[in-house]
Amino acid sequence: MEKQQSKLPPIKNQYSSNNGHESASSQLQQDVHPNGVEYDVQLVGSIPPSSGKQSNQNYLDENQKEVDLESPDLTYNQAKKIRTQVERDVELLRNRVRMLQLEEERALKKINETKKKTSQILDLKKKNDEKFQKQLVEQQQNLGSLKTNQSTNYEKRQKQLIDIKQKQLQMYESKKQDAEQLKQNIRQQQQIKNKLEYDQVMQNQERKNQLKAEKQHAQYKINDYLVTKHERAREETSKKMESEKMQIKNYELEAQQLELYEADLLRKLQETQQKEKNAFNMLESAMIDAAIPKKMRVGANQSLYSQGSGRSQMREGSHQTSVRSSTTKRQR
């Protein structure tokens, strides 16, 4: 499984506003009716929009309007407060990047599991087709021998027909149980994902409100301090203020890089979710093909054994063509 690298590329752009990340969502639903079987599969995935990035930009814009970092009137405490706030915003960006990396890993894991399940279903379908075709050949042989002695072997032939119907019923019940289990697993995974997304949105909102309150409180203190201590503290804190300015610029640069890296991770995650959707489509095709009644695939309308051998070869060629067509569609 691929893992995202934590190394950030060197980027020197300014803060860029984003109207919100697009939600990647997909929905898959299918109904299959093999001899009365009905089941459906649904997949819904989404990514909550990032609310912290816009608030970071708004915060920096407001602070740039209120306090100019290059202004000779900027005090040490004021610069320290701004540096602390920017540091908190950078930490929020780091947390969101980690969340996106975890979501990417979960999506890749689900893709691998889906591909494995698809391969298992195709193998099982092939084995069932071969077994059922062999049963039909044996049935035709038995029916051919029974023509000379139908009166004495009637009960035996009926028993064979009953056995075949029982096997068909058993396979039908097995497919139905597999479909129900698959739907249950998908519902559980979706519930867990929705809960994680909701918790993340609520945490971001609470943090945003807390930052707004802290910002207002800090602004009140800065205004009081400027009234009483501005002239006396300017000479003493000039060197410290330069150091704080340098830290602010470093954090701003890191925030820019994190935002661009976050956008790149979201793009990759959307591509991964598209791959996940394609994998489920392949699973859907495999399950639908496996659910088709066997008599339609191997051709149950055989009258004589000699004729049945030729028709069996024709059905085998048709089946191979169908498999190649299904493989071509999955590759597309």
Short mmCIF file of C-alpha atoms in Angstrom, two decimals, residues 139-261:
data_model
loop_
_atom_site.label_atom_id
_atom_site.label_comp_id
_atom_site.label_asym_id
_atom_site.label_seq_id
_atom_site.Cartn_x
_atom_site.Cartn_y
_atom_site.Cartn_z
CA GLN A 139 -27.75 -36.40 -16.92
CA GLN A 140 -27.90 -36.65 -20.72
CA GLN A 141 -25.99 -39.92 -20.66
CA ASN A 142 -28.35 -41.33 -18.05
CA LEU A 143 -31.40 -40.14 -19.98
CA GLY A 144 -30.04 -41.78 -23.16
CA SER A 145 -29.64 -45.12 -21.40
CA LEU A 146 -33.03 -44.82 -19.75
CA LYS A 147 -34.87 -44.64 -23.09
CA THR A 148 -34.62 -48.43 -23.48
CA ASN A 149 -35.83 -49.11 -19.98
CA GLN A 150 -38.00 -46.17 -18.91
CA SER A 151 -40.53 -48.24 -16.99
CA THR A 152 -37.94 -49.70 -14.57
CA ASN A 153 -35.67 -46.64 -14.23
CA TYR A 154 -38.31 -43.89 -13.94
CA GLU A 155 -37.81 -43.47 -10.20
CA LYS A 156 -34.04 -43.19 -10.61
CA ARG A 157 -34.36 -40.43 -13.18
CA GLN A 158 -36.79 -38.51 -10.96
CA LYS A 159 -34.34 -38.78 -8.08
CA GLN A 160 -31.55 -37.34 -10.22
CA LEU A 161 -33.74 -34.40 -11.22
CA ILE A 162 -34.62 -33.78 -7.59
CA ASP A 163 -30.93 -33.84 -6.62
CA ILE A 164 -30.10 -31.27 -9.29
CA LYS A 165 -32.90 -28.98 -8.10
CA GLN A 166 -31.70 -29.29 -4.50
CA LYS A 167 -28.16 -28.34 -5.50
CA GLN A 168 -29.48 -25.34 -7.39
CA LEU A 169 -31.48 -24.29 -4.36
CA GLN A 170 -28.43 -24.65 -2.10
CA MET A 171 -26.33 -22.46 -4.40
CA TYR A 172 -29.12 -19.89 -4.51
CA GLU A 173 -29.26 -19.72 -0.71
CA SER A 174 -25.47 -19.44 -0.48
CA LYS A 175 -25.40 -16.49 -2.92
CA LYS A 176 -28.22 -14.81 -1.05
CA GLN A 177 -26.36 -15.06 2.26
CA ASP A 178 -23.16 -13.72 0.69
CA ALA A 179 -25.04 -10.72 -0.70
CA GLU A 180 -26.67 -9.95 2.66
CA GLN A 181 -23.31 -10.17 4.44
CA LEU A 182 -21.72 -7.84 1.91
CA LYS A 183 -24.49 -5.26 2.37
CA GLN A 184 -24.11 -5.45 6.16
CA ASN A 185 -20.34 -4.91 5.98
CA ILE A 186 -20.72 -1.89 3.70
CA ARG A 187 -23.37 -0.33 5.98
CA GLN A 188 -21.12 -0.75 9.01
CA GLN A 189 -18.14 0.79 7.25
CA GLN A 190 -20.24 3.74 6.11
CA GLN A 191 -21.56 4.36 9.63
CA ILE A 192 -18.04 4.40 11.06
CA LYS A 193 -16.85 6.78 8.33
CA ASN A 194 -19.79 9.15 8.82
CA LYS A 195 -19.17 9.30 12.57
CA LEU A 196 -15.48 10.12 12.09
CA GLU A 197 -16.31 12.85 9.60
CA TYR A 198 -18.96 14.37 11.89
CA ASP A 199 -16.60 14.36 14.88
CA GLN A 200 -13.90 16.07 12.83
CA VAL A 201 -16.29 18.80 11.65
CA MET A 202 -17.47 19.46 15.21
CA GLN A 203 -13.90 19.67 16.51
CA ASN A 204 -12.96 22.14 13.78
CA GLN A 205 -15.99 24.31 14.58
CA GLU A 206 -15.27 24.32 18.31
CA ARG A 207 -11.65 25.22 17.67
CA LYS A 208 -12.67 28.03 15.35
CA ASN A 209 -14.98 29.52 17.98
CA GLN A 210 -12.30 29.22 20.63
CA LEU A 211 -9.73 30.95 18.43
CA LYS A 212 -12.16 33.79 17.72
CA ALA A 213 -12.78 34.36 21.43
CA GLU A 214 -9.07 34.23 22.22
CA LYS A 215 -8.37 36.67 19.42
CA GLN A 216 -10.88 39.21 20.77
CA HIS A 217 -9.56 38.85 24.31
CA ALA A 218 -5.98 39.27 23.12
CA GLN A 219 -6.93 42.36 21.12
CA TYR A 220 -8.41 44.01 24.23
CA LYS A 221 -5.20 43.42 26.16
CA ILE A 222 -3.06 44.71 23.31
CA ASN A 223 -5.05 47.95 23.14
CA ASP A 224 -4.69 48.52 26.90
CA TYR A 225 -1.00 47.82 26.75
CA LEU A 226 -0.43 50.20 23.83
CA VAL A 227 -2.04 53.04 25.80
CA THR A 228 0.17 52.66 28.89
CA LYS A 229 3.44 51.02 27.78
CA HIS A 230 4.06 51.84 24.13
CA GLU A 231 6.77 54.51 24.37
CA ARG A 232 8.61 53.06 27.37
CA ALA A 233 8.86 49.48 25.99
CA ARG A 234 9.72 50.25 22.34
CA GLU A 235 13.50 50.57 22.78
CA GLU A 236 13.80 47.59 25.17
CA THR A 237 11.93 45.13 22.94
CA SER A 238 13.23 46.10 19.49
CA LYS A 239 15.63 43.13 19.23
CA LYS A 240 13.08 40.67 20.61
CA MET A 241 10.48 41.96 18.19
CA GLU A 242 12.78 41.23 15.23
CA SER A 243 13.13 37.65 16.45
CA GLU A 244 9.36 37.29 16.73
CA LYS A 245 8.93 38.70 13.24
CA MET A 246 11.30 36.09 11.89
CA GLN A 247 9.34 33.30 13.61
CA ILE A 248 6.07 34.66 12.22
CA LYS A 249 7.47 34.66 8.70
CA ASN A 250 8.74 31.11 9.13
CA TYR A 251 5.35 29.93 10.36
CA GLU A 252 3.60 31.75 7.53
CA LEU A 253 5.86 30.03 5.01
CA GLU A 254 5.19 26.66 6.63
CA ALA A 255 1.45 27.38 6.61
CA GLN A 256 1.57 28.14 2.88
CA GLN A 257 3.39 24.88 2.20
CA LEU A 258 0.99 22.89 4.37
CA GLU A 259 -2.04 24.38 2.61
CA LEU A 260 -0.70 23.46 -0.83
CA TYR A 261 0.27 20.01 0.40
#
